[in-house]
PDB file of C-alpha atoms and ligand atoms in Angstrom:
ATOM      1  CA  UNK R  18      48.384 -19.119  14.309  1.00 50.00           C
ATOM      2  CA  UNK R  19      45.927 -17.861  16.542  1.00 50.00           C
ATOM      3  CA  UNK R  20      46.603 -17.897  20.585  1.00 78.00           C
ATOM      4  CA  UNK R  21      43.672 -18.479  21.954  1.00 95.00           C
ATOM      5  CA  UNK R  22      41.128 -21.376  21.238  1.00 96.00           C
ATOM      6  CA  UNK R  23      37.737 -22.094  22.774  1.00 97.00           C
ATOM      7  CA  UNK R  24      35.593 -25.263  22.659  1.00 98.00           C
ATOM      8  CA  UNK R  25      31.976 -24.845  23.632  1.00 98.00           C
ATOM      9  CA  UNK R  26      28.516 -26.377  22.506  1.00 98.00           C
ATOM     10  CA  UNK R  27      25.029 -26.793  23.176  1.00 98.00           C
ATOM     11  CA  UNK R  28      23.778 -28.784  26.418  1.00 97.00           C
ATOM     12  CA  UNK R  29      23.878 -31.952  24.820  1.00 97.00           C
ATOM     13  CA  UNK R  30      26.503 -32.374  22.554  1.00 96.00           C
ATOM     14  CA  UNK R  31      24.481 -31.951  19.265  1.00 96.00           C
ATOM     15  CA  UNK R  32      26.460 -28.564  18.440  1.00 96.00           C
ATOM     16  CA  UNK R  33      29.387 -27.661  18.887  1.00 97.00           C
ATOM     17  CA  UNK R  34      31.854 -24.857  18.475  1.00 98.00           C
ATOM     18  CA  UNK R  35      35.653 -24.358  18.490  1.00 98.00           C
ATOM     19  CA  UNK R  36      36.691 -20.732  18.421  1.00 97.00           C
ATOM     20  CA  UNK R  37      40.258 -19.464  17.833  1.00 97.00           C
ATOM     21  CA  UNK R  38      40.254 -15.356  18.924  1.00 97.00           C
ATOM     22  CA  UNK R  39      43.798 -13.933  17.998  1.00 96.00           C
ATOM     23  CA  UNK R  40      43.345 -11.678  21.053  1.00 96.00           C
ATOM     24  CA  UNK R  41      42.750 -12.974  24.977  1.00 96.00           C
ATOM     25  CA  UNK R  42      39.304 -13.635  25.521  1.00 96.00           C
ATOM     26  CA  UNK R  43      39.236 -10.856  28.823  1.00 96.00           C
ATOM     27  CA  UNK R  44      39.502  -7.707  25.556  1.00 97.00           C
ATOM     28  CA  UNK R  45      36.219  -8.768  24.014  1.00 97.00           C
ATOM     29  CA  UNK R  46      32.916  -7.317  25.411  1.00 96.00           C
ATOM     30  CA  UNK R  47      30.638  -9.914  24.572  1.00 97.00           C
ATOM     31  CA  UNK R  48      26.985  -7.828  23.282  1.00 96.00           C
ATOM     32  CA  UNK R  49      23.876  -8.490  24.467  1.00 96.00           C
ATOM     33  CA  UNK R  50      21.303  -7.684  21.709  1.00 92.00           C
ATOM     34  CA  UNK R  51      18.342  -6.323  23.025  1.00 92.00           C
ATOM     35  CA  UNK R  52      15.415  -8.155  20.425  1.00 90.00           C
ATOM     36  CA  UNK R  53      13.086  -9.942  22.177  1.00 91.00           C
ATOM     37  CA  UNK R  54      14.282 -13.365  20.960  1.00 91.00           C
ATOM     38  CA  UNK R  55      17.819 -12.528  22.257  1.00 92.00           C
ATOM     39  CA  UNK R  56      16.502 -11.561  25.838  1.00 93.00           C
ATOM     40  CA  UNK R  57      14.550 -14.516  26.353  1.00 94.00           C
ATOM     41  CA  UNK R  58      17.606 -16.684  25.679  1.00 93.00           C
ATOM     42  CA  UNK R  59      20.013 -14.053  27.676  1.00 94.00           C
ATOM     43  CA  UNK R  60      22.031 -14.196  24.522  1.00 96.00           C
ATOM     44  CA  UNK R  61      25.459 -12.565  24.474  1.00 97.00           C
ATOM     45  CA  UNK R  62      27.577 -12.940  21.354  1.00 97.00           C
ATOM     46  CA  UNK R  63      30.962 -12.878  21.064  1.00 98.00           C
ATOM     47  CA  UNK R  64      32.839 -12.547  17.072  1.00 98.00           C
ATOM     48  CA  UNK R  65      36.150 -11.674  15.516  1.00 97.00           C
ATOM     49  CA  UNK R  66      36.185 -10.513  12.393  1.00 97.00           C
ATOM     50  CA  UNK R  67      40.072 -11.984  12.118  1.00 97.00           C
ATOM     51  CA  UNK R  68      39.414 -15.458  14.195  1.00 97.00           C
ATOM     52  CA  UNK R  69      37.825 -18.392  13.217  1.00 97.00           C
ATOM     53  CA  UNK R  70      34.763 -20.087  14.419  1.00 97.00           C
ATOM     54  CA  UNK R  71      34.444 -24.017  13.433  1.00 96.00           C
ATOM     55  CA  UNK R  72      30.481 -25.429  14.122  1.00 96.00           C
ATOM     56  CA  UNK R  73      30.360 -28.943  14.586  1.00 95.00           C
ATOM     57  CA  UNK R  74      27.258 -30.814  13.862  1.00 93.00           C
ATOM     58  CA  UNK R  75      27.094 -34.169  15.707  1.00 94.00           C
ATOM     59  CA  UNK R  76      23.516 -34.559  15.330  1.00 92.00           C
ATOM     60  CA  UNK R  77      21.923 -33.428  12.757  1.00 90.00           C
ATOM     61  CA  UNK R  78      18.296 -33.841  13.567  1.00 91.00           C
ATOM     62  CA  UNK R  79      19.018 -31.724  16.835  1.00 93.00           C
ATOM     63  CA  UNK R  80      19.670 -28.731  14.532  1.00 91.00           C
ATOM     64  CA  UNK R  81      16.606 -26.009  15.264  1.00 90.00           C
ATOM     65  CA  UNK R  82      17.140 -22.919  13.023  1.00 87.00           C
ATOM     66  CA  UNK R  83      14.924 -19.704  13.459  1.00 88.00           C
ATOM     67  CA  UNK R  84      14.489 -16.723  11.818  1.00 84.00           C
ATOM     68  CA  UNK R  85      12.978 -13.617  13.314  1.00 75.00           C
ATOM     69  CA  UNK R  86      12.812  -9.700  12.538  1.00 70.00           C
ATOM     70  CA  UNK R  87      13.641  -8.928   8.813  1.00 72.00           C
ATOM     71  CA  UNK R  88      14.828 -13.387   8.849  1.00 76.00           C
ATOM     72  CA  UNK R  89      18.324 -12.008   6.829  1.00 84.00           C
ATOM     73  CA  UNK R  90      20.640 -14.375   9.623  1.00 90.00           C
ATOM     74  CA  UNK R  91      19.423 -17.613  10.750  1.00 92.00           C
ATOM     75  CA  UNK R  92      19.750 -18.600  14.624  1.00 93.00           C
ATOM     76  CA  UNK R  93      21.152 -22.006  15.153  1.00 94.00           C
ATOM     77  CA  UNK R  94      19.251 -23.712  17.876  1.00 95.00           C
ATOM     78  CA  UNK R  95      19.307 -27.233  19.627  1.00 96.00           C
ATOM     79  CA  UNK R  96      15.735 -28.707  19.430  1.00 96.00           C
ATOM     80  CA  UNK R  97      16.857 -31.593  22.338  1.00 96.00           C
ATOM     81  CA  UNK R  98      17.978 -28.913  24.497  1.00 97.00           C
ATOM     82  CA  UNK R  99      16.956 -25.665  23.784  1.00 96.00           C
ATOM     83  CA  UNK R 100      20.464 -23.716  23.620  1.00 97.00           C
ATOM     84  CA  UNK R 101      20.600 -21.046  21.116  1.00 97.00           C
ATOM     85  CA  UNK R 102      24.487 -21.496  19.808  1.00 97.00           C
ATOM     86  CA  UNK R 103      25.131 -19.227  16.871  1.00 97.00           C
ATOM     87  CA  UNK R 104      23.659 -16.639  14.476  1.00 95.00           C
ATOM     88  CA  UNK R 105      24.794 -17.644  10.814  1.00 94.00           C
ATOM     89  CA  UNK R 106      24.299 -15.403   7.781  1.00 93.00           C
ATOM     90  CA  UNK R 107      25.300 -16.814   4.400  1.00 91.00           C
ATOM     91  CA  UNK R 108      25.901 -14.146   1.596  1.00 90.00           C
ATOM     92  CA  UNK R 109      26.442 -16.570  -1.767  1.00 87.00           C
ATOM     93  CA  UNK R 110      29.228 -19.132  -0.944  1.00 86.00           C
ATOM     94  CA  UNK R 111      30.327 -16.429   2.462  1.00 91.00           C
ATOM     95  CA  UNK R 112      29.573 -17.697   5.719  1.00 93.00           C
ATOM     96  CA  UNK R 113      29.616 -14.861   8.632  1.00 96.00           C
ATOM     97  CA  UNK R 114      29.019 -16.230  12.277  1.00 97.00           C
ATOM     98  CA  UNK R 115      28.571 -14.920  15.659  1.00 97.00           C
ATOM     99  CA  UNK R 116      28.356 -17.034  18.361  1.00 98.00           C
ATOM    100  CA  UNK R 117      26.457 -17.129  21.708  1.00 97.00           C
ATOM    101  CA  UNK R 118      29.612 -16.663  23.985  1.00 97.00           C
ATOM    102  CA  UNK R 119      27.129 -18.279  27.094  1.00 96.00           C
ATOM    103  CA  UNK R 120      27.715 -21.729  24.864  1.00 97.00           C
ATOM    104  CA  UNK R 121      31.440 -20.915  25.289  1.00 97.00           C
ATOM    105  CA  UNK R 122      32.915 -23.492  27.945  1.00 97.00           C
ATOM    106  CA  UNK R 123      35.535 -23.320  31.029  1.00 94.00           C
ATOM    107  CA  UNK R 124      35.468 -19.344  31.782  1.00 90.00           C
ATOM    108  CA  UNK R 125      37.415 -18.107  29.674  1.00 93.00           C
ATOM    109  CA  UNK R 126      37.047 -14.587  31.427  1.00 94.00           C
ATOM    110  CA  UNK R 127      34.950 -12.638  29.205  1.00 95.00           C
ATOM    111  CA  UNK R 128      33.664  -9.396  30.369  1.00 94.00           C
ATOM    112  CA  UNK R 129      30.149  -8.487  31.360  1.00 94.00           C
ATOM    113  CA  UNK R 130      28.219  -7.986  28.191  1.00 94.00           C
ATOM    114  CA  UNK R 131      27.631  -4.705  26.865  1.00 94.00           C
ATOM    115  CA  UNK R 132      23.356  -4.142  25.382  1.00 93.00           C
ATOM    116  CA  UNK R 133      23.460  -3.633  21.472  1.00 92.00           C
ATOM    117  CA  UNK R 134      20.084  -2.585  19.501  1.00 90.00           C
ATOM    118  CA  UNK R 135      20.822  -3.799  15.961  1.00 84.00           C
ATOM    119  CA  UNK R 136      17.185  -3.999  15.743  1.00 84.00           C
ATOM    120  CA  UNK R 137      17.374  -0.493  15.081  1.00 87.00           C
ATOM    121  CA  UNK R 138      19.554  -1.076  11.913  1.00 89.00           C
ATOM    122  CA  UNK R 139      18.037  -0.905   8.251  1.00 89.00           C
ATOM    123  CA  UNK R 140      18.820  -4.242   6.623  1.00 88.00           C
ATOM    124  CA  UNK R 141      21.610  -3.095   4.302  1.00 90.00           C
ATOM    125  CA  UNK R 142      23.218  -1.728   7.676  1.00 91.00           C
ATOM    126  CA  UNK R 143      22.721  -5.248   9.433  1.00 91.00           C
ATOM    127  CA  UNK R 144      24.379  -7.060   6.599  1.00 93.00           C
ATOM    128  CA  UNK R 145      27.307  -4.229   6.653  1.00 93.00           C
ATOM    129  CA  UNK R 146      27.893  -4.219  10.649  1.00 93.00           C
ATOM    130  CA  UNK R 147      27.760  -8.720  10.406  1.00 94.00           C
ATOM    131  CA  UNK R 148      29.974  -8.236   8.004  1.00 95.00           C
ATOM    132  CA  UNK R 149      32.604  -6.042   9.762  1.00 96.00           C
ATOM    133  CA  UNK R 150      32.415  -8.051  13.207  1.00 96.00           C
ATOM    134  CA  UNK R 151      31.360 -11.329  12.962  1.00 97.00           C
ATOM    135  CA  UNK R 152      33.722 -14.363  11.547  1.00 97.00           C
ATOM    136  CA  UNK R 153      34.127 -14.366   8.566  1.00 97.00           C
ATOM    137  CA  UNK R 154      36.167 -17.850   8.609  1.00 96.00           C
ATOM    138  CA  UNK R 155      33.736 -20.297   9.395  1.00 95.00           C
ATOM    139  CA  UNK R 156      33.537 -23.685   8.581  1.00 93.00           C
ATOM    140  CA  UNK R 157      31.031 -26.314   9.205  1.00 91.00           C
ATOM    141  CA  UNK R 158      31.290 -29.848   9.772  1.00 88.00           C
ATOM    142  CA  UNK R 159      28.384 -32.532  10.010  1.00 78.00           C
ATOM    143  CA  UNK R 160      26.087 -31.176   7.436  1.00 65.00           C
ATOM    144  CA  UNK R 161      26.596 -27.569   6.122  1.00 60.00           C
ATOM    145  CA  UNK R 162      22.879 -27.856   4.201  1.00 64.00           C
ATOM    146  CA  UNK R 163      21.331 -27.495   7.345  1.00 60.00           C
ATOM    147  CA  UNK R 164      22.720 -23.931   8.455  1.00 62.00           C
ATOM    148  CA  UNK R 165      23.365 -22.699   4.774  1.00 59.00           C
ATOM    149  CA  UNK R 166      20.385 -20.732   3.625  1.00 52.00           C
ATOM    150  CA  UNK R 167      18.731 -22.688   0.851  1.00 48.00           C
ATOM    151  CA  UNK R 168      18.714 -19.853  -1.643  1.00 44.00           C
ATOM    152  CA  UNK R 169      22.290 -18.772  -0.099  1.00 41.00           C
TER     153      UNK R 169
HETATM  154 ZN1   ZN Z 218      21.233 -29.525  22.520  1.00 97.34          ZN
END
């Protein structure tokens, strides 16, 4: 059982997310990635490897995917309203993801974001870090092939 259920999504609701966090939201510190792309979106990521993330694609035509850096992970954006919702990494059948805490609704009371600099990590270390801190229980409804890498 997870005590804290949160919901959110892009501005136009084409992409929705539901999170289950084992701890109170106030105990998490969102991570503000300092890469150019994330800074331009003002993204602050939130994840818990003991929690759950469900991504619901309500409008598959609005799903935009973008890769940068070493292109291992995929940013999930809404092409209609422009909101950056999540980042997803697929390793075979295993899906890892982190969510942009800015898209979560109802003011869950997250503390201010702390800066992080994953761009300084090697590709190997990045993947190890994602597997350690991102959601590892990730489900997608709507059209999973829109998110999972074709070669995943
Ligand atoms: Zn949207």
